[in-house]
Amino acid sequence: MASGTSSGSLTTNSGSDGERRRKRMISNRESARRSRMKKQKHLDDLQAELTQLRTDNHRILTRVSVAAQHCLNIEAENSVLRAQANELGHRLHSLNEIIGFINGGGGGGFSEAVDGFFNPLNYLNQPIMAAADNMFRW
């Protein structure tokens, strides 16, 4: 009888081991499922972050492009203003020479000075030639 009891005890242990193995298998499957879900969530989060970064990058590139165009427009306007300032400086120099000629009595006096080229009113009415549309023609 001792041997029968002993063999019944082994069957109980074997059944208990099978139960533990089954529970462990279920636990492992559940752990693998959680791991896959966690991995999928991480992948989804990375995908969302990629989409957001691409959107931000596009918005920043657009702003840089607008700023670069604005800079080019300002540089063109600055070139026009420099040309106009240079031309006005030449006109001022010429007008100062005319005034010096008139005041210095350089020849026939005031009546001759206002005739023809030396008429300061005619000189002032000449248009300034620098303009943005003429600055960048090749």
JSON list of C-alpha atoms in Angstrom, two decimals:
[
{"chain": "A", "resi": 1, "resn": "MET", "atom": "CA", "xyz": [0.00, 0.00, 0.00]},
{"chain": "A", "resi": 2, "resn": "ALA", "atom": "CA", "xyz": [2.84, 2.29, 0.62]},
{"chain": "A", "resi": 3, "resn": "SER", "atom": "CA", "xyz": [3.78, 2.03, -2.97]},
{"chain": "A", "resi": 4, "resn": "GLY", "atom": "CA", "xyz": [0.20, 2.92, -4.07]},
{"chain": "A", "resi": 5, "resn": "THR", "atom": "CA", "xyz": [0.19, 5.98, -1.91]},
{"chain": "A", "resi": 6, "resn": "SER", "atom": "CA", "xyz": [3.48, 6.97, -3.30]},
{"chain": "A", "resi": 7, "resn": "SER", "atom": "CA", "xyz": [2.29, 6.63, -6.86]},
{"chain": "A", "resi": 8, "resn": "GLY", "atom": "CA", "xyz": [-0.90, 8.63, -6.09]},
{"chain": "A", "resi": 9, "resn": "SER", "atom": "CA", "xyz": [1.28, 11.33, -4.70]},
{"chain": "A", "resi": 10, "resn": "LEU", "atom": "CA", "xyz": [3.28, 11.45, -7.94]},
{"chain": "A", "resi": 11, "resn": "THR", "atom": "CA", "xyz": [0.10, 11.77, -9.98]},
{"chain": "A", "resi": 12, "resn": "THR", "atom": "CA", "xyz": [-1.01, 14.69, -7.83]},
{"chain": "A", "resi": 13, "resn": "ASN", "atom": "CA", "xyz": [2.41, 16.31, -8.23]},
{"chain": "A", "resi": 14, "resn": "SER", "atom": "CA", "xyz": [2.32, 15.68, -11.96]},
{"chain": "A", "resi": 15, "resn": "GLY", "atom": "CA", "xyz": [-1.16, 17.21, -12.22]},
{"chain": "A", "resi": 16, "resn": "SER", "atom": "CA", "xyz": [-0.01, 20.14, -10.13]},
{"chain": "A", "resi": 17, "resn": "ASP", "atom": "CA", "xyz": [3.02, 20.63, -12.41]},
{"chain": "A", "resi": 18, "resn": "GLY", "atom": "CA", "xyz": [0.75, 20.54, -15.47]},
{"chain": "A", "resi": 19, "resn": "GLU", "atom": "CA", "xyz": [-1.50, 23.15, -13.89]},
{"chain": "A", "resi": 20, "resn": "ARG", "atom": "CA", "xyz": [1.51, 25.36, -13.13]},
{"chain": "A", "resi": 21, "resn": "ARG", "atom": "CA", "xyz": [2.80, 24.90, -16.67]},
{"chain": "A", "resi": 22, "resn": "ARG", "atom": "CA", "xyz": [-0.63, 25.83, -18.10]},
{"chain": "A", "resi": 23, "resn": "LYS", "atom": "CA", "xyz": [-0.84, 28.92, -15.87]},
{"chain": "A", "resi": 24, "resn": "ARG", "atom": "CA", "xyz": [2.70, 29.90, -16.85]},
{"chain": "A", "resi": 25, "resn": "MET", "atom": "CA", "xyz": [1.84, 29.51, -20.55]},
{"chain": "A", "resi": 26, "resn": "ILE", "atom": "CA", "xyz": [-1.26, 31.69, -20.12]},
{"chain": "A", "resi": 27, "resn": "SER", "atom": "CA", "xyz": [0.79, 34.24, -18.20]},
{"chain": "A", "resi": 28, "resn": "ASN", "atom": "CA", "xyz": [3.48, 34.25, -20.90]},
{"chain": "A", "resi": 29, "resn": "ARG", "atom": "CA", "xyz": [0.88, 34.73, -23.63]},
{"chain": "A", "resi": 30, "resn": "GLU", "atom": "CA", "xyz": [-0.65, 37.62, -21.72]},
{"chain": "A", "resi": 31, "resn": "SER", "atom": "CA", "xyz": [2.81, 39.15, -21.17]},
{"chain": "A", "resi": 32, "resn": "ALA", "atom": "CA", "xyz": [3.59, 38.81, -24.90]},
{"chain": "A", "resi": 33, "resn": "ARG", "atom": "CA", "xyz": [0.24, 40.41, -25.76]},
{"chain": "A", "resi": 34, "resn": "ARG", "atom": "CA", "xyz": [0.98, 43.35, -23.41]},
{"chain": "A", "resi": 35, "resn": "SER", "atom": "CA", "xyz": [4.45, 43.65, -24.92]},
{"chain": "A", "resi": 36, "resn": "ARG", "atom": "CA", "xyz": [3.02, 43.77, -28.47]},
{"chain": "A", "resi": 37, "resn": "MET", "atom": "CA", "xyz": [0.44, 46.36, -27.41]},
{"chain": "A", "resi": 38, "resn": "LYS", "atom": "CA", "xyz": [3.14, 48.46, -25.74]},
{"chain": "A", "resi": 39, "resn": "LYS", "atom": "CA", "xyz": [5.33, 48.20, -28.84]},
{"chain": "A", "resi": 40, "resn": "GLN", "atom": "CA", "xyz": [2.39, 49.18, -31.10]},
{"chain": "A", "resi": 41, "resn": "LYS", "atom": "CA", "xyz": [1.57, 52.17, -28.87]},
{"chain": "A", "resi": 42, "resn": "HIS", "atom": "CA", "xyz": [5.22, 53.27, -29.00]},
{"chain": "A", "resi": 43, "resn": "LEU", "atom": "CA", "xyz": [5.19, 52.93, -32.79]},
{"chain": "A", "resi": 44, "resn": "ASP", "atom": "CA", "xyz": [1.94, 54.95, -33.01]},
{"chain": "A", "resi": 45, "resn": "ASP", "atom": "CA", "xyz": [3.42, 57.64, -30.75]},
{"chain": "A", "resi": 46, "resn": "LEU", "atom": "CA", "xyz": [6.55, 57.84, -32.93]},
{"chain": "A", "resi": 47, "resn": "GLN", "atom": "CA", "xyz": [4.39, 58.06, -36.06]},
{"chain": "A", "resi": 48, "resn": "ALA", "atom": "CA", "xyz": [2.37, 60.92, -34.54]},
{"chain": "A", "resi": 49, "resn": "GLU", "atom": "CA", "xyz": [5.58, 62.69, -33.50]},
{"chain": "A", "resi": 50, "resn": "LEU", "atom": "CA", "xyz": [6.97, 62.28, -37.04]},
{"chain": "A", "resi": 51, "resn": "THR", "atom": "CA", "xyz": [3.81, 63.79, -38.51]},
{"chain": "A", "resi": 52, "resn": "GLN", "atom": "CA", "xyz": [3.98, 66.72, -36.07]},
{"chain": "A", "resi": 53, "resn": "LEU", "atom": "CA", "xyz": [7.68, 67.32, -36.79]},
{"chain": "A", "resi": 54, "resn": "ARG", "atom": "CA", "xyz": [7.07, 67.27, -40.55]},
{"chain": "A", "resi": 55, "resn": "THR", "atom": "CA", "xyz": [4.25, 69.79, -40.11]},
{"chain": "A", "resi": 56, "resn": "ASP", "atom": "CA", "xyz": [6.47, 72.01, -37.94]},
{"chain": "A", "resi": 57, "resn": "ASN", "atom": "CA", "xyz": [9.33, 71.70, -40.42]},
{"chain": "A", "resi": 58, "resn": "HIS", "atom": "CA", "xyz": [7.10, 72.69, -43.34]},
{"chain": "A", "resi": 59, "resn": "ARG", "atom": "CA", "xyz": [5.77, 75.70, -41.38]},
{"chain": "A", "resi": 60, "resn": "ILE", "atom": "CA", "xyz": [9.32, 76.80, -40.47]},
{"chain": "A", "resi": 61, "resn": "LEU", "atom": "CA", "xyz": [10.56, 76.40, -44.06]},
{"chain": "A", "resi": 62, "resn": "THR", "atom": "CA", "xyz": [7.64, 78.52, -45.25]},
{"chain": "A", "resi": 63, "resn": "ARG", "atom": "CA", "xyz": [8.48, 81.23, -42.72]},
{"chain": "A", "resi": 64, "resn": "VAL", "atom": "CA", "xyz": [12.17, 81.14, -43.73]},
{"chain": "A", "resi": 65, "resn": "SER", "atom": "CA", "xyz": [11.19, 81.45, -47.40]},
{"chain": "A", "resi": 66, "resn": "VAL", "atom": "CA", "xyz": [8.94, 84.43, -46.67]},
{"chain": "A", "resi": 67, "resn": "ALA", "atom": "CA", "xyz": [11.70, 86.06, -44.58]},
{"chain": "A", "resi": 68, "resn": "ALA", "atom": "CA", "xyz": [14.27, 85.48, -47.36]},
{"chain": "A", "resi": 69, "resn": "GLN", "atom": "CA", "xyz": [11.95, 87.04, -49.94]},
{"chain": "A", "resi": 70, "resn": "HIS", "atom": "CA", "xyz": [11.33, 89.98, -47.62]},
{"chain": "A", "resi": 71, "resn": "CYS", "atom": "CA", "xyz": [15.09, 90.38, -47.21]},
{"chain": "A", "resi": 72, "resn": "LEU", "atom": "CA", "xyz": [15.58, 90.41, -51.00]},
{"chain": "A", "resi": 73, "resn": "ASN", "atom": "CA", "xyz": [12.84, 93.03, -51.36]},
{"chain": "A", "resi": 74, "resn": "ILE", "atom": "CA", "xyz": [14.46, 95.21, -48.67]},
{"chain": "A", "resi": 75, "resn": "GLU", "atom": "CA", "xyz": [17.88, 94.83, -50.33]},
{"chain": "A", "resi": 76, "resn": "ALA", "atom": "CA", "xyz": [16.40, 95.90, -53.69]},
{"chain": "A", "resi": 77, "resn": "GLU", "atom": "CA", "xyz": [14.67, 98.87, -52.09]},
{"chain": "A", "resi": 78, "resn": "ASN", "atom": "CA", "xyz": [17.91, 99.74, -50.29]},
{"chain": "A", "resi": 79, "resn": "SER", "atom": "CA", "xyz": [19.79, 99.70, -53.61]},
{"chain": "A", "resi": 80, "resn": "VAL", "atom": "CA", "xyz": [17.23, 102.04, -55.15]},
{"chain": "A", "resi": 81, "resn": "LEU", "atom": "CA", "xyz": [17.44, 104.40, -52.19]},
{"chain": "A", "resi": 82, "resn": "ARG", "atom": "CA", "xyz": [21.25, 104.39, -52.34]},
{"chain": "A", "resi": 83, "resn": "ALA", "atom": "CA", "xyz": [21.16, 105.22, -56.06]},
{"chain": "A", "resi": 84, "resn": "GLN", "atom": "CA", "xyz": [18.64, 108.00, -55.43]},
{"chain": "A", "resi": 85, "resn": "ALA", "atom": "CA", "xyz": [20.75, 109.38, -52.56]},
{"chain": "A", "resi": 86, "resn": "ASN", "atom": "CA", "xyz": [23.83, 109.28, -54.79]},
{"chain": "A", "resi": 87, "resn": "GLU", "atom": "CA", "xyz": [21.99, 111.09, -57.58]},
{"chain": "A", "resi": 88, "resn": "LEU", "atom": "CA", "xyz": [20.59, 113.69, -55.18]},
{"chain": "A", "resi": 89, "resn": "GLY", "atom": "CA", "xyz": [24.11, 114.20, -53.81]},
{"chain": "A", "resi": 90, "resn": "HIS", "atom": "CA", "xyz": [25.37, 114.90, -57.33]},
{"chain": "A", "resi": 91, "resn": "ARG", "atom": "CA", "xyz": [22.50, 117.31, -57.93]},
{"chain": "A", "resi": 92, "resn": "LEU", "atom": "CA", "xyz": [23.23, 119.12, -54.67]},
{"chain": "A", "resi": 93, "resn": "HIS", "atom": "CA", "xyz": [26.88, 119.40, -55.63]},
{"chain": "A", "resi": 94, "resn": "SER", "atom": "CA", "xyz": [25.90, 120.81, -59.04]},
{"chain": "A", "resi": 95, "resn": "LEU", "atom": "CA", "xyz": [23.45, 123.26, -57.47]},
{"chain": "A", "resi": 96, "resn": "ASN", "atom": "CA", "xyz": [26.13, 124.42, -55.04]},
{"chain": "A", "resi": 97, "resn": "GLU", "atom": "CA", "xyz": [28.46, 125.00, -58.00]},
{"chain": "A", "resi": 98, "resn": "ILE", "atom": "CA", "xyz": [25.72, 127.02, -59.75]},
{"chain": "A", "resi": 99, "resn": "ILE", "atom": "CA", "xyz": [25.10, 129.08, -56.62]},
{"chain": "A", "resi": 100, "resn": "GLY", "atom": "CA", "xyz": [28.83, 129.62, -56.28]},
{"chain": "A", "resi": 101, "resn": "PHE", "atom": "CA", "xyz": [29.01, 130.69, -59.91]},
{"chain": "A", "resi": 102, "resn": "ILE", "atom": "CA", "xyz": [26.08, 133.10, -59.46]},
{"chain": "A", "resi": 103, "resn": "ASN", "atom": "CA", "xyz": [27.41, 134.53, -56.19]},
{"chain": "A", "resi": 104, "resn": "GLY", "atom": "CA", "xyz": [30.97, 134.66, -57.37]},
{"chain": "A", "resi": 105, "resn": "GLY", "atom": "CA", "xyz": [30.13, 136.67, -60.45]},
{"chain": "A", "resi": 106, "resn": "GLY", "atom": "CA", "xyz": [31.62, 134.08, -62.75]},
{"chain": "A", "resi": 107, "resn": "GLY", "atom": "CA", "xyz": [31.06, 135.95, -65.99]},
{"chain": "A", "resi": 108, "resn": "GLY", "atom": "CA", "xyz": [28.07, 137.89, -67.20]},
{"chain": "A", "resi": 109, "resn": "GLY", "atom": "CA", "xyz": [26.12, 138.04, -63.91]},
{"chain": "A", "resi": 110, "resn": "PHE", "atom": "CA", "xyz": [22.76, 136.71, -62.86]},
{"chain": "A", "resi": 111, "resn": "SER", "atom": "CA", "xyz": [20.86, 137.21, -66.11]},
{"chain": "A", "resi": 112, "resn": "GLU", "atom": "CA", "xyz": [23.26, 135.01, -68.07]},
{"chain": "A", "resi": 113, "resn": "ALA", "atom": "CA", "xyz": [23.35, 132.40, -65.29]},
{"chain": "A", "resi": 114, "resn": "VAL", "atom": "CA", "xyz": [19.61, 131.81, -65.32]},
{"chain": "A", "resi": 115, "resn": "ASP", "atom": "CA", "xyz": [19.52, 131.31, -69.09]},
{"chain": "A", "resi": 116, "resn": "GLY", "atom": "CA", "xyz": [19.85, 127.81, -70.54]},
{"chain": "A", "resi": 117, "resn": "PHE", "atom": "CA", "xyz": [21.56, 125.10, -68.53]},
{"chain": "A", "resi": 118, "resn": "PHE", "atom": "CA", "xyz": [22.23, 127.23, -65.48]},
{"chain": "A", "resi": 119, "resn": "ASN", "atom": "CA", "xyz": [18.55, 127.82, -64.64]},
{"chain": "A", "resi": 120, "resn": "PRO", "atom": "CA", "xyz": [18.24, 126.13, -61.21]},
{"chain": "A", "resi": 121, "resn": "LEU", "atom": "CA", "xyz": [14.47, 125.74, -61.57]},
{"chain": "A", "resi": 122, "resn": "ASN", "atom": "CA", "xyz": [14.88, 123.72, -64.78]},
{"chain": "A", "resi": 123, "resn": "TYR", "atom": "CA", "xyz": [17.55, 121.61, -63.12]},
{"chain": "A", "resi": 124, "resn": "LEU", "atom": "CA", "xyz": [15.36, 120.81, -60.11]},
{"chain": "A", "resi": 125, "resn": "ASN", "atom": "CA", "xyz": [12.50, 119.64, -62.32]},
{"chain": "A", "resi": 126, "resn": "GLN", "atom": "CA", "xyz": [14.51, 116.77, -63.82]},
{"chain": "A", "resi": 127, "resn": "PRO", "atom": "CA", "xyz": [13.26, 113.35, -62.62]},
{"chain": "A", "resi": 128, "resn": "ILE", "atom": "CA", "xyz": [15.37, 111.08, -60.45]},
{"chain": "A", "resi": 129, "resn": "MET", "atom": "CA", "xyz": [16.32, 108.19, -62.70]},
{"chain": "A", "resi": 130, "resn": "ALA", "atom": "CA", "xyz": [16.84, 105.34, -60.19]},
{"chain": "A", "resi": 131, "resn": "ALA", "atom": "CA", "xyz": [13.83, 103.04, -59.84]},
{"chain": "A", "resi": 132, "resn": "ALA", "atom": "CA", "xyz": [13.34, 99.48, -58.55]},
{"chain": "A", "resi": 133, "resn": "ASP", "atom": "CA", "xyz": [12.05, 98.13, -61.86]},
{"chain": "A", "resi": 134, "resn": "ASN", "atom": "CA", "xyz": [15.29, 99.11, -63.62]},
{"chain": "A", "resi": 135, "resn": "MET", "atom": "CA", "xyz": [17.69, 97.84, -60.98]},
{"chain": "A", "resi": 136, "resn": "PHE", "atom": "CA", "xyz": [17.85, 94.12, -61.77]},
{"chain": "A", "resi": 137, "resn": "ARG", "atom": "CA", "xyz": [17.53, 93.77, -65.53]},
{"chain": "A", "resi": 138, "resn": "TRP", "atom": "CA", "xyz": [20.25, 91.63, -67.05]}
]
